[in-house]
Each structure stands twice: as structure tokens, then as C-alpha cells.
Amino acid sequence: IIFSLIRLDTSIELKLNDVHMHFSFGLRIVESARSCSCFYSKPQRTTVKSEHCCWFPRDFFKARATFLCFFCSPPRIKDEPDDDGFYASPKEDSKPLKRPREDDDLLVLEHVFRERGNTVPGSNRFFLILQDSKAKKAKSKDKKVPEADKRKKPKKEEEQKWKWWEEERYPEGIKWKFLEHKGPVFAPPYEPLPENVKFYYDGKVMKLSTKAEEVATFFAKMLDHEYTTKEIFRKNFFKDWRKEMTPEEKSTITNLSKCDFTHMSQYFKAQSEARKQMSKEEKQKIKEENERLLKEYGYCVMDNHKERIANFKIEPPGLFRGRGNHPKMGMLKRRIMPEDIIINCSKDSKIPPPPPGHKWKEVRHDNKVTWLVSWTENIQGSIKYIMLNPSSRIKGEKDWQKYETARRLKKCVDKIRNQYREDWKSKEMKVRQRAVALYFIDKLALRAGNEKEEGETADTVGCCSLRVEHIKLHPELDGQEYVVEFDFLGKDSIRYYNKVPVEKRVFKNLQLFMENKQPEDDLFDRLNTSILNKHLQDLMEGLTAKVFRTYNASITLQQQLKELTNPDDNIPAKILSYNRANRAVAILCNHQRAPPKTFEKSMMNLQSKIDAKKEQLADARRELKSAKADAKVRRDEKSKKTVESKKKAVQRIEEQLMKLEVQATDREENKQIALGTSKLNYLDPRISVAWCKKWGIPIEKIYNKTQREKFAWAIDMAEEDYEF
DNA sequence: GTAGAAACTTAGAAGCCTACTC
DNA sequence: GAGTAGGCTTCTAAGTTTCTAC
């Protein structure tokens, strides 16, 4: 399809031509001083089957008419397979996609409107709205829809999605061409405590200065948390708190144990309680205010598409909550001011103004990065960013690309495995270590394991940074030979504990690597992530340690789904199978969670529901039996009907019972396992979409609304025969 | 080639919200 | 209408990878 938009001095011409269909279509918007009018030429053939609908909001053109123009849909990318049947993902190859980017063209429109001085609120900006073929077909079938209704803006959000995955992508390195946003939302200023809320030191009331009081409230708000009992947390907090005190306060407050924050804490609890008790109207008011904030600051315009921002609020000040045994926990996270903020946007965009009386640290126009706002935090000195939501084009393209890289690994993984098996025998120690580490990364889905600065973060490790103390070698254990016992803290200080039988050569190599070493010495002393990734890059373009995790997670899901799905099962049972497949991946990737506090109670509740349902079923069966007996004697229509209805009741209760039992199994198996992380980050969504399509499972049963938005590209493109 | 900075992805916890139950 | 369980969203820490400067 040729889609072009030409701007002529005071008029704009939009043309859609489909040569193959002998179908041409034109549309002209003529700008006049006050408004613009439009006309379009009718398609020459009226029998053209349209799959997509290109729709422009009525108010956008400020013209009275709404026009719906139908055109032949661009072929699905999958319909044009390349040699190996892989999709052309962003960056993966340079073949242009089926439809050129509309952004540049629409950009012209954007400027026309800007020049004209029209204020175009985000929601009314230029959207190409594409409906999926099913929605379209459904619409065309329904001929009774009144004309007025047809003109109505489609309400369903699904209908308004921009299919960026059908467009051409930017050249390598370019992330956007136009970016405009409103800047960040700052944390609300500190509100001093009411006079009646007291702080006590050494049993006596003490009025704190505003700065010291603010930091004290951070601690008071966390009083019930385990953090405040930890020595490091208390020490760090006290040190930083004292920096905020006046000289008088500093000389008085010398011991944290003598500080009494309980009154403050009670005040915050009461406030929180009051919030819960607020009237409907008050809650509604807050909701509306949040919505207003979201509407104003929660979106940006990137290349003429309104995109949701992931985190438009600046992190408020507070006490640093490092995970695990973090040496910096309790330190004061200072308040971020506009003077700390770097704004990134287009030169020709409306640059967000800083709050009155302030200025930005810098305004830059770097379209080689994806962030909108950045600042440096004071705990680790690292940079924090405001970026787009996972549903955005920029994140989606990257996600898609990630899975395509993993699929490329699938094609050469056997070769790579053979290679590292060979390398176990290498004369070079470095090569052997690299090969054993890669074996672990591949087999156990371990993370790469970068080196970390000692004393700056919690002591956690990944594969390359494993130490001798993290593994135990068992020539024989529980009837298995060559077992390696892993026990270490990984990301987020989550414990990795696993006993794995390995190949003899790996075992012997590990013995070698551990020779003459102390427990705190590096297991792979000749290796780091940089060396490993460089080697991987040589094996396959774009290959890094992380890709193995993605690949193994996705391939495991696909295999497990094939193994566990029983075609005769009903929907709940199939979903249980899906969750079990997902769980296999979560276990592989060691995605753990703390068991929910209410777990035991909720399981007990569920069990009592099951028991009650069983009783109900027994009653229903008894009733059915007696109805049958009754019908045998009476032999009339009425008693026959009664039998039928009793039968149905039994069936219904059986189904309900089964559902509850499945729910209980699922919940029990999920007690300490987090499924979300793998679902969101490691599993190629097209596998799940294909599985849903194959078995007629509504996608909503697998992905919630947010997840469907993130994986819109996959939902649109994957068919039931999709193979990872 | 290397180190450190920058950029971006992955992660679990916490709190909010909503649907369900009584 | 109140209470609550659990799903969903938000938050931000903690990783990995890439970029840049020397």
C-alpha cells in the first residue's frame, strides 16, 4: 500500500493507493483561515474487501464531517515469511516493514496545526486508528447501526491502538524524531506536623525544626517495619538525620534509642485510617485529581503519537530501603528539586517550564536515548530516569527485538553447547572457566553476575561472581553422581539453593577451579561478564548472557504447554496447565516471593468452601436419585422435567466444585513462586497468544488489561501455529 | 583495552482498588 | 453496607548491557 501525505502551501493532500487491488482513494483537506474542509474521491470499485479502517477523529479536523476511509490492510508481517520463518523485528534486519512510518507525514500535520495556533490537546492529536479485522467485520455485518452511531468515536480502547509494529522503524540509534512532554511531577512540599503531635527525647517533649522534623517523620512512618530494628538502618538514619538538625538539636539529640517517635507514628496511622473512612465524594475528588494529574503529566507526544509515561512522578524524599543486608539502608534520600533535573525533548517542542522561581539543571535534545527526564540520586550516585510505559512503541519494539534475538539463539544453541563442551577440555584455564560458567548460565538460567563494589551494595552474586563458598561438591549425593550444591544470594538478595547433578567434566573442572582457594575467593577468577559477553558476541551477533535466560524461559514454556495441555480439559483445567507451565519457568528463573501474610487463612477459607460445595453436591445427588425414583413411579412430564433440572443442578455443582479444587491446587503450588516476573519479562508473549488461540482460551484469562497493552504487538501478530 | 558512566531491563514489596461475601 | 481477599498498579531497587572517555 502506498500511503502518502503531501502538504501543499495551504492545503494537504492525503492519498491512499493500492495498486494490487486497482483501488485508489484520495482525500484532501483544504485549510482556510478558520477551518478546514475536506472531500474524498470514492473508490472506483466498491467491492473492495477491507480489513482495516483508517479513522480520524471528527474534532481533529474541526470540520463537521467525520470520515471513515476504508483501505486494504497491509499484509500481516507473518504472511510474508523470510527464509527461516522469523519475523523481521526491529533492528533484526533492515528490510522495511509493510507500511512506511506515518510519523514523518503526521509530523507535517502537527506543524500545520501548531503554526495555525490551534491548541491540540493530547487526546485530539493525530491518530491513525486501525481496527482489527474482526471488529471491522462485526461492524460491517451489523447493517442496522444508525448513521449517527457509526460516526461515533470508537469507545473500546482496543479499537484505538496504533499498530506501530506494522510500520517502518528508525535507523539504528535514532529513538525518536519529535518528543514533547510536560516535565515531571514533584513530590508535594513537606507539611509540618500539627502542634499537638509531639516528639519526645529522653522522655521530654521536644519541638523540632522543620527540616529535622521532616526526616523524623520518615522514620516514624516506618516504625512498624522491621527495617527500624536493624542496626545498620538505625545507624545510617541517625547519621543523616543529624545532618539536618540545628546545632541545638544536634547537641541535645545524641542517642537514637532515646528518641520516641510513637506519637508521630500514631498520628500517621490515624491519618491513614481517616483516609480509608473518607466519604465516597471525598474519595472521588482525590481520584479525579489523580486523573487530572495523569492526563496532564502522564502522557507525552512522541512522533505524533500520544504515549503513556511509566513514572512521571519524581521519587519523594524518604529513607533508603535497600534490599537484603544493604550497607546503605536507612540513609536519607534527599528531596529532588528542579535544579537537579535534566529535561530531554525535541528542540522544536514546547519545553516544559520549571516550577515558578526555579530552573532546570539542563535541557537537552538527545534523540539517541529514550528518557524524558533524569536526575542523579544521592545514595549510590546513580542516574534515575523517567521513561515510557511498556505499552509504548519504543519499549515494545525493544521487547519484540529481545525475543527475536532469543529465537536466533534457538537456531545455534546446539552448536554453542557443543562448543562449550569442547572448551571444558581446553588447555587454557580462562577458556575452561568461561565454558563451565556458560554451562551454568544455560542449564540453570543463572544471571551473568557483574562485579560489585564492596561495601556499596548488599553482598549478592551471579554466575561470574560466584565464590568458592557458594558451592559444595558431592561426588555422590542421594544416589546421584557429581552433584553441585549451590547456595548463594542472588539479585534482590533472593536465595538460590539448588542441588544439581552435572557432567563429570564440569565436576572435575570445578574441583580444579577450587584448588588452593579460600572460601571467599572467586570461583571463576579468570572470568568476568565482559569477557563472557565478548565471547558470546563472537558466537552470535547480539548474544549476551541474558539472552540464555530469555531463550530457556520461553522454550520451557512452549515445551511445558505442549506437554501439559490436555485437549479434553475444560477452560479452567487448561488455565491450570498454563499456570503450571508458567510456574516451571518461574522455578527455573528462581522467581520467589514471600508467602502472602494471609496465605494460610485464605487456604483454610477455600478449603471450607470446597467442603461446603461437596456437601451441596451430595445433597443434589440425593435429590436427583429421589426425583428419578419418583419419575419411574409417576411416569409423567412434570416429574421428567424435575429429573432434568436436578441433573443440571448436579452438573452445575460439579463444575463449581472442580473450579474450586483447581483454584486451591493453583494457589497452593503458587505459595512462594512469583509468576509475574517471567510472564512480563522472559516469556515470548506470542507463545501464550498462540496457545490461547489454539485452545480457544480468551486472552483475558492469561493477560490482564495492562499486560494486554504491553503485548498488543504479540496479540495482533501471533497465530495459533506460532513456534518460538 | 579498560573503567566508569549511562542507559535500560528486571525485580519484589507495598499499597491501592475492586469484586466478592455475608 | 461493611469487611476482606486477592488482583493490579505503583514504586523504586538492583541487576545487565552499552556507551564513552581516556
PDB file of N, CA and C in Angstrom, chain A residues 199-274:
ATOM      1  N   PHE A 199       7.056  15.057  69.610  1.00  0.00           N
ATOM      2  CA  PHE A 199       8.223  14.185  69.570  1.00  0.00           C
ATOM      3  C   PHE A 199       8.873  14.272  70.951  1.00  0.00           C
ATOM      4  N   TYR A 200       9.285  13.120  71.456  1.00  0.00           N
ATOM      5  CA  TYR A 200       9.895  13.111  72.797  1.00  0.00           C
ATOM      6  C   TYR A 200      11.340  12.662  72.700  1.00  0.00           C
ATOM      7  N   TYR A 201      12.179  13.401  73.423  1.00  0.00           N
ATOM      8  CA  TYR A 201      13.560  12.927  73.551  1.00  0.00           C
ATOM      9  C   TYR A 201      13.860  12.724  75.021  1.00  0.00           C
ATOM     10  N   ASP A 202      14.313  11.534  75.325  1.00  0.00           N
ATOM     11  CA  ASP A 202      14.634  11.182  76.713  1.00  0.00           C
ATOM     12  C   ASP A 202      13.442  11.461  77.636  1.00  0.00           C
ATOM     13  N   GLY A 203      12.256  11.194  77.119  1.00  0.00           N
ATOM     14  CA  GLY A 203      11.032  11.336  77.915  1.00  0.00           C
ATOM     15  C   GLY A 203      10.460  12.746  77.946  1.00  0.00           C
ATOM     16  N   LYS A 204      11.169  13.710  77.332  1.00  0.00           N
ATOM     17  CA  LYS A 204      10.679  15.098  77.360  1.00  0.00           C
ATOM     18  C   LYS A 204      10.256  15.549  75.959  1.00  0.00           C
ATOM     19  N   VAL A 205       9.182  16.379  75.948  1.00  0.00           N
ATOM     20  CA  VAL A 205       8.712  16.904  74.654  1.00  0.00           C
ATOM     21  C   VAL A 205       9.790  17.793  74.048  1.00  0.00           C
ATOM     22  N   MET A 206       9.978  17.641  72.745  1.00  0.00           N
ATOM     23  CA  MET A 206      10.970  18.490  72.074  1.00  0.00           C
ATOM     24  C   MET A 206      10.412  18.953  70.739  1.00  0.00           C
ATOM     25  N   LYS A 207      10.415  20.251  70.529  1.00  0.00           N
ATOM     26  CA  LYS A 207       9.939  20.800  69.254  1.00  0.00           C
ATOM     27  C   LYS A 207      11.108  20.792  68.261  1.00  0.00           C
ATOM     28  N   LEU A 208      10.902  20.122  67.166  1.00  0.00           N
ATOM     29  CA  LEU A 208      11.981  20.022  66.178  1.00  0.00           C
ATOM     30  C   LEU A 208      11.864  21.108  65.114  1.00  0.00           C
ATOM     31  N   SER A 209      13.009  21.461  64.538  1.00  0.00           N
ATOM     32  CA  SER A 209      12.986  22.391  63.401  1.00  0.00           C
ATOM     33  C   SER A 209      12.306  21.671  62.226  1.00  0.00           C
ATOM     34  N   THR A 210      11.827  22.446  61.274  1.00  0.00           N
ATOM     35  CA  THR A 210      11.071  21.835  60.172  1.00  0.00           C
ATOM     36  C   THR A 210      11.877  20.757  59.459  1.00  0.00           C
ATOM     37  N   LYS A 211      13.137  21.052  59.166  1.00  0.00           N
ATOM     38  CA  LYS A 211      13.975  20.088  58.419  1.00  0.00           C
ATOM     39  C   LYS A 211      14.166  18.801  59.218  1.00  0.00           C
ATOM     40  N   ALA A 212      14.483  18.947  60.475  1.00  0.00           N
ATOM     41  CA  ALA A 212      14.708  17.760  61.317  1.00  0.00           C
ATOM     42  C   ALA A 212      13.408  16.997  61.510  1.00  0.00           C
ATOM     43  N   GLU A 213      12.332  17.759  61.631  1.00  0.00           N
ATOM     44  CA  GLU A 213      11.026  17.110  61.828  1.00  0.00           C
ATOM     45  C   GLU A 213      10.657  16.264  60.597  1.00  0.00           C
ATOM     46  N   GLU A 214      10.898  16.825  59.412  1.00  0.00           N
ATOM     47  CA  GLU A 214      10.554  16.091  58.189  1.00  0.00           C
ATOM     48  C   GLU A 214      11.263  14.732  58.149  1.00  0.00           C
ATOM     49  N   VAL A 215      12.562  14.747  58.454  1.00  0.00           N
ATOM     50  CA  VAL A 215      13.313  13.483  58.408  1.00  0.00           C
ATOM     51  C   VAL A 215      12.817  12.538  59.506  1.00  0.00           C
ATOM     52  N   ALA A 216      12.472  13.120  60.656  1.00  0.00           N
ATOM     53  CA  ALA A 216      11.941  12.285  61.754  1.00  0.00           C
ATOM     54  C   ALA A 216      10.647  11.595  61.328  1.00  0.00           C
ATOM     55  N   THR A 217       9.837  12.289  60.544  1.00  0.00           N
ATOM     56  CA  THR A 217       8.565  11.676  60.121  1.00  0.00           C
ATOM     57  C   THR A 217       8.820  10.478  59.192  1.00  0.00           C
ATOM     58  N   PHE A 218       9.915  10.533  58.439  1.00  0.00           N
ATOM     59  CA  PHE A 218      10.241   9.386  57.573  1.00  0.00           C
ATOM     60  C   PHE A 218      10.446   8.135  58.427  1.00  0.00           C
ATOM     61  N   PHE A 219      11.142   8.342  59.537  1.00  0.00           N
ATOM     62  CA  PHE A 219      11.412   7.211  60.439  1.00  0.00           C
ATOM     63  C   PHE A 219      10.114   6.779  61.137  1.00  0.00           C
ATOM     64  N   ALA A 220       9.353   7.764  61.579  1.00  0.00           N
ATOM     65  CA  ALA A 220       8.099   7.470  62.309  1.00  0.00           C
ATOM     66  C   ALA A 220       7.146   6.662  61.433  1.00  0.00           C
ATOM     67  N   LYS A 221       7.122   6.992  60.145  1.00  0.00           N
ATOM     68  CA  LYS A 221       6.212   6.279  59.228  1.00  0.00           C
ATOM     69  C   LYS A 221       6.629   4.827  59.051  1.00  0.00           C
ATOM     70  N   MET A 222       7.882   4.529  59.352  1.00  0.00           N
ATOM     71  CA  MET A 222       8.378   3.148  59.160  1.00  0.00           C
ATOM     72  C   MET A 222       8.501   2.392  60.474  1.00  0.00           C
ATOM     73  N   LEU A 223       7.997   2.992  61.544  1.00  0.00           N
ATOM     74  CA  LEU A 223       8.227   2.443  62.886  1.00  0.00           C
ATOM     75  C   LEU A 223       7.818   0.978  63.041  1.00  0.00           C
ATOM     76  N   ASP A 224       6.759   0.583  62.342  1.00  0.00           N
ATOM     77  CA  ASP A 224       6.302  -0.801  62.469  1.00  0.00           C
ATOM     78  C   ASP A 224       7.071  -1.758  61.564  1.00  0.00           C
ATOM     79  N   HIS A 225       7.918  -1.202  60.742  1.00  0.00           N
ATOM     80  CA  HIS A 225       8.639  -2.043  59.796  1.00  0.00           C
ATOM     81  C   HIS A 225       9.907  -2.608  60.435  1.00  0.00           C
ATOM     82  N   GLU A 226      10.240  -3.817  59.986  1.00  0.00           N
ATOM     83  CA  GLU A 226      11.421  -4.491  60.538  1.00  0.00           C
ATOM     84  C   GLU A 226      12.697  -3.664  60.339  1.00  0.00           C
ATOM     85  N   TYR A 227      12.709  -2.864  59.268  1.00  0.00           N
ATOM     86  CA  TYR A 227      13.881  -2.041  58.981  1.00  0.00           C
ATOM     87  C   TYR A 227      14.372  -1.279  60.212  1.00  0.00           C
ATOM     88  N   THR A 228      13.408  -0.679  60.931  1.00  0.00           N
ATOM     89  CA  THR A 228      13.805   0.237  62.022  1.00  0.00           C
ATOM     90  C   THR A 228      14.420  -0.501  63.212  1.00  0.00           C
ATOM     91  N   THR A 229      14.400  -1.833  63.153  1.00  0.00           N
ATOM     92  CA  THR A 229      15.049  -2.593  64.233  1.00  0.00           C
ATOM     93  C   THR A 229      16.481  -2.967  63.833  1.00  0.00           C
ATOM     94  N   LYS A 230      16.791  -2.774  62.545  1.00  0.00           N
ATOM     95  CA  LYS A 230      18.120  -3.185  62.077  1.00  0.00           C
ATOM     96  C   LYS A 230      19.171  -2.143  62.428  1.00  0.00           C
ATOM     97  N   GLU A 231      20.289  -2.644  62.927  1.00  0.00           N
ATOM     98  CA  GLU A 231      21.345  -1.757  63.422  1.00  0.00           C
ATOM     99  C   GLU A 231      21.870  -0.823  62.327  1.00  0.00           C
ATOM    100  N   ILE A 232      22.118  -1.383  61.137  1.00  0.00           N
ATOM    101  CA  ILE A 232      22.684  -0.540  60.046  1.00  0.00           C
ATOM    102  C   ILE A 232      21.689   0.551  59.680  1.00  0.00           C
ATOM    103  N   PHE A 233      20.433   0.178  59.596  1.00  0.00           N
ATOM    104  CA  PHE A 233      19.398   1.147  59.224  1.00  0.00           C
ATOM    105  C   PHE A 233      19.379   2.294  60.238  1.00  0.00           C
ATOM    106  N   ARG A 234      19.384   1.935  61.505  1.00  0.00           N
ATOM    107  CA  ARG A 234      19.309   2.943  62.567  1.00  0.00           C
ATOM    108  C   ARG A 234      20.545   3.846  62.542  1.00  0.00           C
ATOM    109  N   LYS A 235      21.682   3.223  62.341  1.00  0.00           N
ATOM    110  CA  LYS A 235      22.946   3.977  62.348  1.00  0.00           C
ATOM    111  C   LYS A 235      22.973   4.981  61.184  1.00  0.00           C
ATOM    112  N   ASN A 236      22.627   4.482  59.990  1.00  0.00           N
ATOM    113  CA  ASN A 236      22.636   5.359  58.814  1.00  0.00           C
ATOM    114  C   ASN A 236      21.616   6.477  58.932  1.00  0.00           C
ATOM    115  N   PHE A 237      20.428   6.107  59.430  1.00  0.00           N
ATOM    116  CA  PHE A 237      19.383   7.110  59.583  1.00  0.00           C
ATOM    117  C   PHE A 237      19.840   8.198  60.540  1.00  0.00           C
ATOM    118  N   PHE A 238      20.364   7.772  61.673  1.00  0.00           N
ATOM    119  CA  PHE A 238      20.718   8.745  62.704  1.00  0.00           C
ATOM    120  C   PHE A 238      21.806   9.700  62.211  1.00  0.00           C
ATOM    121  N   LYS A 239      22.762   9.123  61.486  1.00  0.00           N
ATOM    122  CA  LYS A 239      23.864   9.936  60.954  1.00  0.00           C
ATOM    123  C   LYS A 239      23.309  11.008  60.004  1.00  0.00           C
ATOM    124  N   ASP A 240      22.428  10.592  59.088  1.00  0.00           N
ATOM    125  CA  ASP A 240      21.886  11.540  58.111  1.00  0.00           C
ATOM    126  C   ASP A 240      20.889  12.504  58.742  1.00  0.00           C
ATOM    127  N   TRP A 241      20.175  12.020  59.745  1.00  0.00           N
ATOM    128  CA  TRP A 241      19.191  12.886  60.422  1.00  0.00           C
ATOM    129  C   TRP A 241      19.919  14.038  61.120  1.00  0.00           C
ATOM    130  N   ARG A 242      21.037  13.667  61.756  1.00  0.00           N
ATOM    131  CA  ARG A 242      21.784  14.698  62.484  1.00  0.00           C
ATOM    132  C   ARG A 242      22.270  15.811  61.551  1.00  0.00           C
ATOM    133  N   LYS A 243      22.513  15.449  60.311  1.00  0.00           N
ATOM    134  CA  LYS A 243      22.956  16.474  59.340  1.00  0.00           C
ATOM    135  C   LYS A 243      21.878  17.517  59.084  1.00  0.00           C
ATOM    136  N   GLU A 244      20.644  17.142  59.313  1.00  0.00           N
ATOM    137  CA  GLU A 244      19.523  18.056  59.052  1.00  0.00           C
ATOM    138  C   GLU A 244      19.147  18.872  60.292  1.00  0.00           C
ATOM    139  N   MET A 245      19.770  18.554  61.426  1.00  0.00           N
ATOM    140  CA  MET A 245      19.396  19.224  62.684  1.00  0.00           C
ATOM    141  C   MET A 245      20.076  20.580  62.826  1.00  0.00           C
ATOM    142  N   THR A 246      19.472  21.422  63.650  1.00  0.00           N
ATOM    143  CA  THR A 246      20.118  22.687  64.011  1.00  0.00           C
ATOM    144  C   THR A 246      21.226  22.347  65.022  1.00  0.00           C
ATOM    145  N   PRO A 247      22.173  23.256  65.234  1.00  0.00           N
ATOM    146  CA  PRO A 247      23.249  22.955  66.210  1.00  0.00           C
ATOM    147  C   PRO A 247      22.686  22.574  67.581  1.00  0.00           C
ATOM    148  N   GLU A 248      21.595  23.234  67.980  1.00  0.00           N
ATOM    149  CA  GLU A 248      20.999  22.937  69.307  1.00  0.00           C
ATOM    150  C   GLU A 248      20.452  21.515  69.328  1.00  0.00           C
ATOM    151  N   GLU A 249      19.725  21.195  68.279  1.00  0.00           N
ATOM    152  CA  GLU A 249      19.144  19.836  68.202  1.00  0.00           C
ATOM    153  C   GLU A 249      20.266  18.796  68.216  1.00  0.00           C
ATOM    154  N   LYS A 250      21.297  19.110  67.461  1.00  0.00           N
ATOM    155  CA  LYS A 250      22.435  18.184  67.352  1.00  0.00           C
ATOM    156  C   LYS A 250      23.059  17.927  68.718  1.00  0.00           C
ATOM    157  N   SER A 251      23.173  18.991  69.503  1.00  0.00           N
ATOM    158  CA  SER A 251      23.816  18.805  70.807  1.00  0.00           C
ATOM    159  C   SER A 251      22.890  18.087  71.787  1.00  0.00           C
ATOM    160  N   THR A 252      21.578  18.228  71.583  1.00  0.00           N
ATOM    161  CA  THR A 252      20.642  17.541  72.504  1.00  0.00           C
ATOM    162  C   THR A 252      20.449  16.082  72.101  1.00  0.00           C
ATOM    163  N   ILE A 253      20.119  15.887  70.804  1.00  0.00           N
ATOM    164  CA  ILE A 253      19.778  14.527  70.352  1.00  0.00           C
ATOM    165  C   ILE A 253      21.059  13.777  69.997  1.00  0.00           C
ATOM    166  N   THR A 254      21.509  12.962  70.902  1.00  0.00           N
ATOM    167  CA  THR A 254      22.775  12.253  70.665  1.00  0.00           C
ATOM    168  C   THR A 254      22.593  10.739  70.647  1.00  0.00           C
ATOM    169  N   ASN A 255      21.382  10.285  71.002  1.00  0.00           N
ATOM    170  CA  ASN A 255      21.160   8.841  71.068  1.00  0.00           C
ATOM    171  C   ASN A 255      19.790   8.493  70.477  1.00  0.00           C
ATOM    172  N   LEU A 256      19.808   7.701  69.434  1.00  0.00           N
ATOM    173  CA  LEU A 256      18.546   7.364  68.750  1.00  0.00           C
ATOM    174  C   LEU A 256      17.605   6.586  69.671  1.00  0.00           C
ATOM    175  N   SER A 257      18.171   5.777  70.546  1.00  0.00           N
ATOM    176  CA  SER A 257      17.336   4.952  71.429  1.00  0.00           C
ATOM    177  C   SER A 257      16.509   5.818  72.389  1.00  0.00           C
ATOM    178  N   LYS A 258      16.942   7.052  72.582  1.00  0.00           N
ATOM    179  CA  LYS A 258      16.185   7.932  73.487  1.00  0.00           C
ATOM    180  C   LYS A 258      15.091   8.708  72.746  1.00  0.00           C
ATOM    181  N   CYS A 259      15.040   8.514  71.442  1.00  0.00           N
ATOM    182  CA  CYS A 259      14.023   9.218  70.640  1.00  0.00           C
ATOM    183  C   CYS A 259      12.724   8.436  70.664  1.00  0.00           C
ATOM    184  N   ASP A 260      11.652   9.146  70.905  1.00  0.00           N
ATOM    185  CA  ASP A 260      10.339   8.493  70.933  1.00  0.00           C
ATOM    186  C   ASP A 260       9.474   9.047  69.792  1.00  0.00           C
ATOM    187  N   PHE A 261       9.281   8.198  68.786  1.00  0.00           N
ATOM    188  CA  PHE A 261       8.520   8.615  67.600  1.00  0.00           C
ATOM    189  C   PHE A 261       7.072   8.108  67.654  1.00  0.00           C
ATOM    190  N   THR A 262       6.701   7.465  68.759  1.00  0.00           N
ATOM    191  CA  THR A 262       5.405   6.756  68.767  1.00  0.00           C
ATOM    192  C   THR A 262       4.206   7.684  68.553  1.00  0.00           C
ATOM    193  N   HIS A 263       4.281   8.885  69.111  1.00  0.00           N
ATOM    194  CA  HIS A 263       3.146   9.793  68.932  1.00  0.00           C
ATOM    195  C   HIS A 263       2.997  10.177  67.462  1.00  0.00           C
ATOM    196  N   MET A 264       4.127  10.429  66.846  1.00  0.00           N
ATOM    197  CA  MET A 264       4.133  10.757  65.405  1.00  0.00           C
ATOM    198  C   MET A 264       3.553   9.579  64.619  1.00  0.00           C
ATOM    199  N   SER A 265       4.022   8.412  64.959  1.00  0.00           N
ATOM    200  CA  SER A 265       3.578   7.208  64.254  1.00  0.00           C
ATOM    201  C   SER A 265       2.062   7.027  64.377  1.00  0.00           C
ATOM    202  N   GLN A 266       1.571   7.246  65.604  1.00  0.00           N
ATOM    203  CA  GLN A 266       0.115   7.113  65.819  1.00  0.00           C
ATOM    204  C   GLN A 266      -0.651   8.128  64.968  1.00  0.00           C
ATOM    205  N   TYR A 267      -0.093   9.317  64.878  1.00  0.00           N
ATOM    206  CA  TYR A 267      -0.737  10.361  64.075  1.00  0.00           C
ATOM    207  C   TYR A 267      -0.864   9.925  62.607  1.00  0.00           C
ATOM    208  N   PHE A 268       0.202   9.334  62.077  1.00  0.00           N
ATOM    209  CA  PHE A 268       0.160   8.901  60.674  1.00  0.00           C
ATOM    210  C   PHE A 268      -0.813   7.745  60.473  1.00  0.00           C
ATOM    211  N   LYS A 269      -0.862   6.862  61.496  1.00  0.00           N
ATOM    212  CA  LYS A 269      -1.807   5.749  61.386  1.00  0.00           C
ATOM    213  C   LYS A 269      -3.240   6.277  61.391  1.00  0.00           C
ATOM    214  N   ALA A 270      -3.473   7.268  62.252  1.00  0.00           N
ATOM    215  CA  ALA A 270      -4.822   7.847  62.324  1.00  0.00           C
ATOM    216  C   ALA A 270      -5.180   8.509  60.993  1.00  0.00           C
ATOM    217  N   GLN A 271      -4.172   9.161  60.426  1.00  0.00           N
ATOM    218  CA  GLN A 271      -4.398   9.818  59.124  1.00  0.00           C
ATOM    219  C   GLN A 271      -4.759   8.799  58.060  1.00  0.00           C
ATOM    220  N   SER A 272      -4.029   7.702  58.080  1.00  0.00           N
ATOM    221  CA  SER A 272      -4.278   6.662  57.093  1.00  0.00           C
ATOM    222  C   SER A 272      -5.670   6.054  57.294  1.00  0.00           C
ATOM    223  N   GLU A 273      -6.020   5.880  58.548  1.00  0.00           N
ATOM    224  CA  GLU A 273      -7.361   5.362  58.882  1.00  0.00           C
ATOM    225  C   GLU A 273      -8.436   6.329  58.395  1.00  0.00           C
ATOM    226  N   ALA A 274      -8.170   7.627  58.625  1.00  0.00           N
ATOM    227  CA  ALA A 274      -9.142   8.650  58.215  1.00  0.00           C
ATOM    228  C   ALA A 274      -9.336   8.635  56.700  1.00  0.00           C
TER     229      ALA A 274
END
